[in-house]
Amino acid sequence: MATATHHFPASFLWGTATAGYQVEGQSVNTDFWDWEQGAGHIAAGHTSGRACDWWEGGRWREDFDRAAADGHSAHRLSVEWSRIEPEPGRWDAAALDQYRQMVRGLRARGLTPLVTLHHFVNPRWLAERGGWENPEVVPAFERYVRHVAAALKDDVDLWATINEPNVYMYQGWVNGVFPPGRRDMFAAMRVAATLLRAHAAAYRALHEIQPRAQVGLPIHFRPIQPAQPGFVLDRWVARTQFNLFSALFLEAIGTGRLRQVLRPALAVPEARGTQDYLGLNYYTADVARFDLTIPQELFGRRSFPPGADVDDAGVYASYPPGFFEALEWLHRFKLPIYVTENGIGDEADRLRPRYLLTPLRQLWRAVNFNWDVRGYFHWSLVDNFEWERGWTHRFGLYAVDTATLVRTPRPSAGLYAAVCRSRALSSETVARYAPELLETLFPG
Ligand code: FCB
């Protein structure tokens, strides 16, 4: 084993990511709040309730203090449309002011904000008008984005328009576990086109209001391999699932054409070139096997790569080569890359130290190939309301007791602080937090 330190550039951003609905609490005027009340929608009957109490109790302050004390230099958060526009055309100045205080609070602590404008949740009034199935959402979203940009433009220049449009369309319209709870592949494709149009409109509005804006569309990227590489149908399902999930939106921004299932591609010419950086959300990798019984999954049965570490809920598996594959695939687009999310749900912090260190090693490799990777946002700073899995799936560097709202650092908080403070990954940090990885990460 070698004793060494892998340095990152001084300008590299080190942070964590959160989303408004998951941390703020009491997001009562939203479609997701209504959805939570439906029987069987959320694991163990959990509800978001006060969540991490960022909104009413202002506990963002203490959490940003933690991030600053741990040496983070950035934070990704999202603003909630339902708070800013509680009724169509009525703009809540106090809500915008609270978000302004939050991004200024980050700046005051030396953290660069990255602001997401839509993270899975809609105002109730929008959902009642058909939400993302109604093309009117495009001008409505643009109006909302203009208000946010005007309010925050002095403090924010890194923006994400719509978080993981590929996950959002899948969970809402294919799998049916997010509102509106549909299972209709063709509706999903129409929603994909609408999401892309809204993104393109937001991109242009942001640039008009703030010419230096850096705007991206974070994608949930899942590398996928055929179970039997020699079997043509396994190869076909792996390729089809990749094209219609991980590659779908980025390809459309390149070509102005959105692939569809069993139908010709849709022309979305306004989407071409509407991206200043690539946002990578990476959690897991898949293996796909052809299975005639699951047309809704495009005939592909997914499992995890053999030997991968699987998280608490059995939904994500740590497969470090997949992270490098993701970076390599994105690199072809010749744009700067931010890792806008990466993490693991692991209440006992059993896997997280390994899961943090191995992707960081891959990230360092990419930086050393001179790939333009500019930052890493770990998901997440604190445990938060994990959508359909409620509080059963905990991603925080800090544990949150939902009864008392007390935060307790997990060992990984210390590990990540060591990386952020030194802007480096050292064999000493690995020896302290995951000695079993020393030979793999620092061979020789
Ligand atoms: C991502 C979501 C984020 C969080 C993590 C675990 O897909 O963007 O809100 O739920 O997964």
Coordinates of C-alpha atoms and ligand atoms in Angstrom, one line a residue:
M1 CA 0.0 0.0 0.0
A2 CA 1.2 3.5 -0.9
T3 CA 1.0 6.6 1.4
A4 CA -0.3 9.3 -0.9
T5 CA -2.6 12.3 -1.2
H6 CA -4.8 12.8 -4.3
H7 CA -5.3 16.5 -4.7
F8 CA -8.3 18.3 -6.4
P9 CA -8.2 21.7 -8.0
A10 CA -8.6 24.6 -5.5
S11 CA -11.7 25.8 -7.4
F12 CA -13.4 22.4 -7.2
L13 CA -16.8 22.8 -5.3
W14 CA -17.4 20.4 -2.4
G15 CA -20.9 20.3 -1.0
T16 CA -24.1 18.4 -0.3
A17 CA -27.5 18.5 -1.9
T18 CA -31.0 18.8 -0.5
A19 CA -34.5 19.4 -2.0
G20 CA -37.1 21.8 -0.6
Y21 CA -39.9 19.3 0.0
Q22 CA -37.6 16.8 1.7
V23 CA -36.1 19.2 4.3
E24 CA -38.4 22.2 4.7
G25 CA -41.5 20.6 6.2
Q26 CA -45.2 21.7 6.1
S27 CA -45.2 22.0 2.3
V28 CA -49.0 21.8 2.6
N29 CA -50.0 23.4 -0.7
T30 CA -48.5 20.7 -2.9
D31 CA -49.5 17.6 -4.9
F32 CA -47.0 15.5 -2.9
W33 CA -48.5 16.5 0.4
D34 CA -51.9 15.3 -0.8
W35 CA -50.3 12.1 -2.2
E36 CA -48.8 11.4 1.2
Q37 CA -52.2 11.2 2.8
G38 CA -53.2 8.3 0.4
A39 CA -53.2 4.8 1.9
G40 CA -50.2 2.7 0.9
H41 CA -48.4 5.6 -0.9
I42 CA -45.5 6.1 1.6
A43 CA -43.6 3.3 3.4
A44 CA -44.7 2.6 6.9
G45 CA -47.4 5.2 6.6
H46 CA -44.8 8.0 7.1
T47 CA -45.5 11.6 6.4
S48 CA -43.1 14.5 5.8
G49 CA -44.6 16.7 8.6
R50 CA -42.0 19.1 9.8
A51 CA -39.3 17.3 7.8
C52 CA -36.0 18.9 8.9
D53 CA -37.8 22.1 9.9
W54 CA -36.0 24.4 7.5
W55 CA -39.0 26.5 6.7
E56 CA -41.0 27.3 9.9
G57 CA -38.3 26.7 12.4
G58 CA -35.5 28.1 10.2
R59 CA -33.2 25.2 11.0
W60 CA -31.4 25.7 7.7
R61 CA -29.2 28.0 9.7
E62 CA -27.9 25.3 12.0
D63 CA -27.4 22.9 9.1
F64 CA -25.5 25.4 7.0
D65 CA -23.4 26.1 10.1
R66 CA -22.6 22.3 10.1
A67 CA -21.7 22.3 6.4
A68 CA -19.4 25.4 6.9
A69 CA -17.7 23.9 10.0
D70 CA -17.1 20.7 8.0
G71 CA -15.2 22.7 5.3
H72 CA -17.9 22.4 2.6
S73 CA -17.6 25.1 -0.1
A74 CA -21.1 24.7 -1.8
H75 CA -24.6 23.6 -1.2
R76 CA -27.4 22.6 -3.6
L77 CA -30.9 23.3 -2.5
S78 CA -34.3 23.7 -4.2
V79 CA -37.0 26.3 -4.0
E80 CA -40.6 25.3 -3.8
W81 CA -43.0 26.7 -6.5
S82 CA -46.0 26.3 -4.2
R83 CA -44.5 28.7 -1.7
I84 CA -43.5 31.3 -4.3
E85 CA -46.7 31.2 -6.3
P86 CA -49.4 29.9 -3.8
E87 CA -52.2 30.7 -6.2
P88 CA -51.9 31.2 -10.0
G89 CA -50.4 34.7 -10.6
R90 CA -50.0 35.6 -6.9
W91 CA -46.3 35.9 -5.9
D92 CA -45.4 35.6 -2.3
A93 CA -42.7 38.2 -1.5
A94 CA -42.1 36.8 2.0
A95 CA -41.3 33.3 0.6
L96 CA -38.9 34.8 -2.0
D97 CA -37.3 36.8 0.8
Q98 CA -36.8 33.7 2.9
Y99 CA -35.1 31.9 0.0
R100 CA -33.0 35.0 -0.5
Q101 CA -31.9 34.8 3.1
M102 CA -31.1 31.2 2.7
V103 CA -28.8 31.7 -0.3
R104 CA -27.2 34.7 1.3
G105 CA -26.8 32.6 4.4
L106 CA -24.8 30.2 2.3
R107 CA -22.7 33.0 0.8
A108 CA -22.1 34.4 4.3
R109 CA -20.7 31.0 5.4
G110 CA -18.4 30.8 2.3
L111 CA -20.6 28.3 0.4
T112 CA -21.6 28.7 -3.2
P113 CA -25.3 28.0 -3.8
L114 CA -26.7 25.9 -6.6
V115 CA -30.4 26.4 -6.9
T116 CA -32.9 23.8 -8.3
L117 CA -36.2 25.2 -9.6
H118 CA -38.3 22.1 -9.7
H119 CA -37.6 19.0 -7.6
F120 CA -40.5 16.5 -8.1
V121 CA -43.2 18.6 -6.4
N122 CA -45.9 20.9 -7.8
P123 CA -48.3 23.5 -6.3
R124 CA -51.7 21.9 -5.8
W125 CA -53.3 24.4 -8.1
L126 CA -51.0 23.3 -10.9
A127 CA -51.8 19.6 -10.4
E128 CA -55.5 20.4 -10.4
R129 CA -55.0 22.0 -13.9
G130 CA -53.5 18.8 -15.2
G131 CA -49.9 19.4 -14.0
W132 CA -47.3 18.2 -16.5
E133 CA -49.9 16.6 -18.8
N134 CA -51.2 20.1 -19.6
P135 CA -48.9 22.0 -22.1
E136 CA -49.9 25.2 -20.3
V137 CA -47.4 24.2 -17.6
V138 CA -44.6 25.4 -19.9
P139 CA -45.4 29.2 -19.8
A140 CA -46.5 28.8 -16.2
F141 CA -43.1 27.4 -15.3
E142 CA -41.3 30.1 -17.3
R143 CA -43.2 32.8 -15.4
Y144 CA -42.3 31.2 -12.1
V145 CA -38.6 30.9 -13.1
R146 CA -38.5 34.6 -14.0
H147 CA -39.7 35.6 -10.6
V148 CA -37.2 33.4 -8.8
A149 CA -34.3 34.6 -11.1
A150 CA -35.2 38.2 -10.5
A151 CA -35.2 37.7 -6.8
L152 CA -32.0 35.6 -6.5
K153 CA -29.9 36.8 -9.4
D154 CA -27.5 38.8 -7.2
D155 CA -26.7 35.8 -5.1
V156 CA -27.0 32.7 -7.4
D157 CA -25.5 32.0 -10.8
L158 CA -25.5 28.2 -10.7
W159 CA -29.0 26.8 -11.6
A160 CA -30.7 23.5 -12.2
T161 CA -34.0 23.7 -13.9
I162 CA -35.8 20.4 -13.3
N163 CA -34.3 17.7 -11.2
E164 CA -34.0 14.3 -12.8
P165 CA -36.7 14.6 -15.4
N166 CA -36.1 10.9 -16.2
V167 CA -36.9 9.8 -12.7
Y168 CA -39.8 12.2 -12.4
M169 CA -41.5 10.9 -15.5
Y170 CA -40.8 7.3 -14.6
Q171 CA -42.1 7.5 -11.0
G172 CA -45.1 9.6 -11.9
W173 CA -46.2 8.1 -15.2
V174 CA -44.6 4.6 -15.5
N175 CA -44.2 3.2 -12.1
G176 CA -47.0 5.3 -10.5
V177 CA -45.4 5.8 -7.1
F178 CA -45.3 9.6 -7.3
P179 CA -48.3 11.8 -8.0
P180 CA -50.2 11.6 -10.3
G181 CA -49.7 7.9 -9.9
R182 CA -50.2 6.9 -13.6
R183 CA -49.0 3.8 -15.4
D184 CA -49.0 4.8 -19.0
M185 CA -45.9 4.7 -21.1
F186 CA -47.3 7.0 -23.8
A187 CA -48.4 9.6 -21.3
A188 CA -44.9 9.4 -19.9
M189 CA -43.4 10.2 -23.3
R190 CA -45.7 13.3 -23.7
V191 CA -44.7 14.4 -20.2
A192 CA -41.0 14.0 -21.2
A193 CA -41.5 16.4 -24.1
T194 CA -43.3 18.9 -21.9
L195 CA -40.5 18.7 -19.3
L196 CA -38.0 19.3 -22.0
R197 CA -39.9 22.3 -23.4
A198 CA -40.2 23.8 -19.9
H199 CA -36.5 23.3 -19.3
A200 CA -35.7 25.1 -22.6
A201 CA -38.0 28.0 -21.7
A202 CA -36.4 28.3 -18.3
Y203 CA -32.9 28.1 -19.8
R204 CA -33.6 31.1 -22.0
A205 CA -35.4 33.1 -19.3
L206 CA -32.5 32.6 -16.9
H207 CA -30.0 33.7 -19.5
E208 CA -32.1 36.8 -20.4
I209 CA -32.2 37.9 -16.8
Q210 CA -28.7 36.9 -15.9
P211 CA -26.4 36.5 -18.9
R212 CA -23.6 34.8 -16.7
A213 CA -26.0 32.1 -15.5
Q214 CA -24.8 28.5 -15.6
V215 CA -27.8 26.3 -16.2
G216 CA -28.1 22.5 -16.2
L217 CA -30.7 19.7 -16.1
P218 CA -29.5 17.0 -13.6
I219 CA -30.0 13.5 -14.9
H220 CA -30.2 10.3 -12.9
F221 CA -27.7 8.2 -14.7
R222 CA -27.7 4.4 -14.3
P223 CA -25.2 2.4 -16.3
I224 CA -26.7 -0.8 -17.5
Q225 CA -25.1 -4.1 -18.7
P226 CA -26.7 -7.1 -20.4
A227 CA -26.9 -10.1 -18.1
Q228 CA -25.4 -12.3 -20.8
P229 CA -23.4 -10.1 -23.2
G230 CA -23.5 -12.9 -25.8
F231 CA -27.3 -12.9 -25.9
V232 CA -28.8 -10.5 -28.4
L233 CA -32.1 -9.9 -26.5
D234 CA -30.3 -9.0 -23.2
R235 CA -28.1 -6.6 -25.2
W236 CA -31.3 -5.1 -26.8
V237 CA -33.1 -4.5 -23.5
A238 CA -30.0 -3.0 -21.9
R239 CA -29.5 -0.6 -24.8
T240 CA -33.2 0.3 -25.0
Q241 CA -33.5 1.0 -21.3
F242 CA -30.3 3.1 -21.4
N243 CA -31.6 5.1 -24.3
L244 CA -35.0 5.7 -22.8
F245 CA -33.8 6.6 -19.3
S246 CA -30.2 7.7 -18.8
A247 CA -29.6 9.1 -22.3
L248 CA -33.0 10.4 -23.2
F249 CA -32.9 14.1 -22.1
L250 CA -29.2 14.7 -22.8
E251 CA -29.5 13.2 -26.3
A252 CA -32.5 15.4 -27.0
I253 CA -30.6 18.5 -25.9
G254 CA -27.9 17.5 -28.4
T255 CA -30.2 16.7 -31.3
G256 CA -33.5 18.5 -30.7
R257 CA -35.3 15.1 -31.0
L258 CA -36.7 13.1 -28.2
R259 CA -36.8 9.3 -28.6
Q260 CA -40.1 7.6 -27.9
V261 CA -41.2 4.0 -27.4
L262 CA -42.6 2.4 -30.6
R263 CA -43.2 5.8 -32.2
P264 CA -41.0 8.1 -34.2
A265 CA -38.9 10.6 -32.2
L266 CA -40.6 13.9 -31.3
A267 CA -39.1 17.1 -32.6
V268 CA -38.3 19.5 -29.7
P269 CA -36.0 21.9 -31.6
E270 CA -36.1 24.6 -28.9
A271 CA -34.2 22.2 -26.6
R272 CA -31.1 22.1 -28.6
G273 CA -28.0 23.5 -26.8
T274 CA -29.9 24.5 -23.7
Q275 CA -27.4 23.4 -21.2
D276 CA -24.2 25.0 -19.8
Y277 CA -23.1 22.2 -17.6
L278 CA -24.0 18.5 -17.1
G279 CA -25.5 17.6 -13.8
L280 CA -24.9 14.0 -12.9
N281 CA -26.9 12.2 -10.2
Y282 CA -25.3 8.8 -9.7
Y283 CA -26.4 6.1 -7.3
T284 CA -26.4 2.7 -8.8
A285 CA -25.9 0.4 -11.8
D286 CA -28.0 -2.3 -13.3
V287 CA -27.8 -5.6 -15.1
A288 CA -30.7 -6.3 -17.5
R289 CA -32.1 -9.6 -18.6
F290 CA -34.7 -10.0 -21.3
D291 CA -38.1 -11.0 -19.9
L292 CA -41.2 -11.2 -22.1
T293 CA -43.6 -10.8 -19.1
I294 CA -42.8 -7.2 -18.3
P295 CA -43.6 -5.0 -21.2
Q296 CA -44.0 -2.0 -18.9
E297 CA -40.3 -2.3 -18.1
L298 CA -39.5 -2.5 -21.8
F299 CA -39.0 -6.3 -21.4
G300 CA -35.9 -5.8 -19.2
R301 CA -35.7 -7.4 -15.7
R302 CA -33.1 -5.4 -13.7
S303 CA -30.8 -6.7 -11.0
F304 CA -27.6 -5.4 -9.4
P305 CA -24.1 -6.2 -10.7
P306 CA -22.7 -9.3 -8.9
G307 CA -20.8 -8.5 -5.8
A308 CA -22.1 -4.9 -5.4
D309 CA -22.9 -3.6 -1.9
V310 CA -26.7 -3.1 -1.7
D311 CA -28.1 -0.4 0.5
D312 CA -30.7 -0.6 3.4
A313 CA -33.8 -0.4 1.2
G314 CA -32.4 -2.7 -1.5
V315 CA -32.8 0.0 -4.2
Y316 CA -29.3 1.1 -4.8
A317 CA -26.1 -0.8 -5.1
S318 CA -22.6 0.6 -4.8
Y319 CA -20.8 -0.2 -8.0
P320 CA -17.8 2.2 -8.3
P321 CA -16.8 1.4 -11.9
G322 CA -20.3 2.6 -12.9
F323 CA -19.6 6.1 -11.6
F324 CA -16.5 6.3 -13.8
E325 CA -18.6 5.0 -16.7
A326 CA -21.1 7.8 -16.1
L327 CA -18.4 10.5 -16.1
E328 CA -16.8 9.0 -19.3
W329 CA -20.2 9.0 -21.0
L330 CA -20.9 12.6 -20.1
H331 CA -17.4 13.7 -21.0
R332 CA -18.4 13.2 -24.7
F333 CA -20.7 16.2 -24.6
K334 CA -17.8 18.5 -24.0
L335 CA -19.4 20.6 -21.2
P336 CA -18.4 21.1 -17.6
I337 CA -19.7 18.4 -15.3
Y338 CA -21.0 18.8 -11.7
V339 CA -21.9 15.7 -9.7
T340 CA -25.2 17.1 -8.5
E341 CA -26.0 14.0 -6.3
N342 CA -24.3 10.9 -5.1
G343 CA -25.0 9.0 -1.9
I344 CA -26.4 5.9 -0.2
G345 CA -29.3 5.2 2.2
D346 CA -27.5 3.7 5.1
E347 CA -28.8 4.4 8.6
A348 CA -26.0 2.6 10.4
D349 CA -23.2 4.2 8.2
R350 CA -22.1 0.7 7.5
L351 CA -21.5 1.2 3.7
R352 CA -21.4 5.0 3.4
P353 CA -17.6 5.4 4.1
R354 CA -16.8 3.0 1.4
Y355 CA -19.5 4.4 -0.9
L356 CA -18.1 7.9 -0.5
L357 CA -14.4 7.0 -0.9
T358 CA -14.7 4.8 -4.0
P359 CA -16.6 7.4 -6.2
L360 CA -14.2 10.1 -5.0
R361 CA -11.3 8.1 -6.2
Q362 CA -13.0 7.7 -9.6
L363 CA -13.7 11.4 -9.6
W364 CA -10.0 12.1 -9.0
R365 CA -9.1 9.9 -11.9
A366 CA -11.5 11.9 -14.2
V367 CA -10.0 15.2 -12.9
N368 CA -6.6 13.9 -13.8
F369 CA -7.6 13.1 -17.3
N370 CA -8.4 16.8 -17.5
W371 CA -12.1 16.2 -17.8
D372 CA -13.8 19.3 -16.8
V373 CA -15.5 18.1 -13.5
R374 CA -16.1 21.1 -11.3
G375 CA -17.8 19.9 -8.2
Y376 CA -19.3 17.2 -6.1
F377 CA -22.5 17.4 -4.1
H378 CA -23.1 14.5 -1.7
W379 CA -26.7 13.5 -1.1
S380 CA -27.4 14.5 1.6
L381 CA -26.4 16.8 4.4
V382 CA -29.1 15.6 6.8
D383 CA -31.5 12.7 6.8
N384 CA -34.7 13.9 5.0
F385 CA -38.1 12.7 3.8
E386 CA -37.2 10.2 1.1
W387 CA -40.4 10.3 -1.0
E388 CA -42.3 7.0 -1.3
R389 CA -39.8 5.5 1.2
G390 CA -40.6 8.1 3.9
W391 CA -38.1 8.1 6.7
T392 CA -37.1 4.4 6.2
H393 CA -34.3 5.3 3.9
R394 CA -31.7 7.7 5.4
F395 CA -29.1 9.4 3.3
G396 CA -27.7 12.1 5.7
L397 CA -24.1 12.7 6.7
Y398 CA -26.0 13.8 9.9
A399 CA -28.8 11.6 11.3
V400 CA -32.0 13.4 12.2
D401 CA -34.3 12.3 15.1
T402 CA -37.7 13.2 13.6
A403 CA -39.3 13.5 17.1
T404 CA -36.7 16.0 18.6
L405 CA -35.1 17.2 15.3
V406 CA -31.7 16.7 17.0
R407 CA -28.9 16.1 14.5
T408 CA -26.1 13.6 15.2
P409 CA -23.1 13.3 12.9
R410 CA -22.4 9.9 11.4
P411 CA -18.8 8.9 11.0
S412 CA -19.1 9.8 7.3
A413 CA -19.6 13.4 8.2
G414 CA -16.1 13.4 9.6
L415 CA -14.8 11.6 6.6
Y416 CA -16.3 14.1 4.2
A417 CA -15.1 17.0 6.3
A418 CA -11.5 15.6 6.1
V419 CA -11.9 15.5 2.3
C420 CA -13.5 19.0 2.0
R421 CA -11.0 20.7 4.3
S422 CA -8.0 19.4 2.6
R423 CA -9.6 19.3 -0.9
A424 CA -8.0 15.9 -1.2
L425 CA -8.4 12.2 -0.8
S426 CA -5.5 10.8 1.3
S427 CA -4.4 7.3 2.3
E428 CA -4.6 8.6 5.8
T429 CA -8.3 9.4 5.5
V430 CA -8.9 6.0 4.0
A431 CA -6.9 4.2 6.7
R432 CA -9.1 6.0 9.3
Y433 CA -12.5 5.4 7.8
A434 CA -12.3 2.4 5.5
P435 CA -9.0 0.6 6.0
E436 CA -10.3 -2.3 3.9
L437 CA -10.1 -0.1 0.8
L438 CA -6.4 0.9 1.2
E439 CA -5.0 -1.7 -1.2
T440 CA -7.6 -0.9 -3.8
L441 CA -7.5 2.9 -3.6
F442 CA -3.8 3.3 -2.9
P443 CA -2.1 0.2 -4.5
G444 CA 1.6 -0.1 -4.6
Ligands
FCB1 C1 -32.7 11.1 -6.2 C2 -33.5 12.4 -5.9 C3 -33.4 12.9 -4.5 C4 -33.2 11.8 -3.4 C5 -32.2 10.8 -3.9 C6 -31.9 9.7 -2.9 O1 -33.2 10.4 -7.2 O2 -33.2 13.4 -6.7 O3 -34.4 13.8 -4.2 O4 -34.5 11.2 -3.2 O5 -32.6 10.2 -5.1

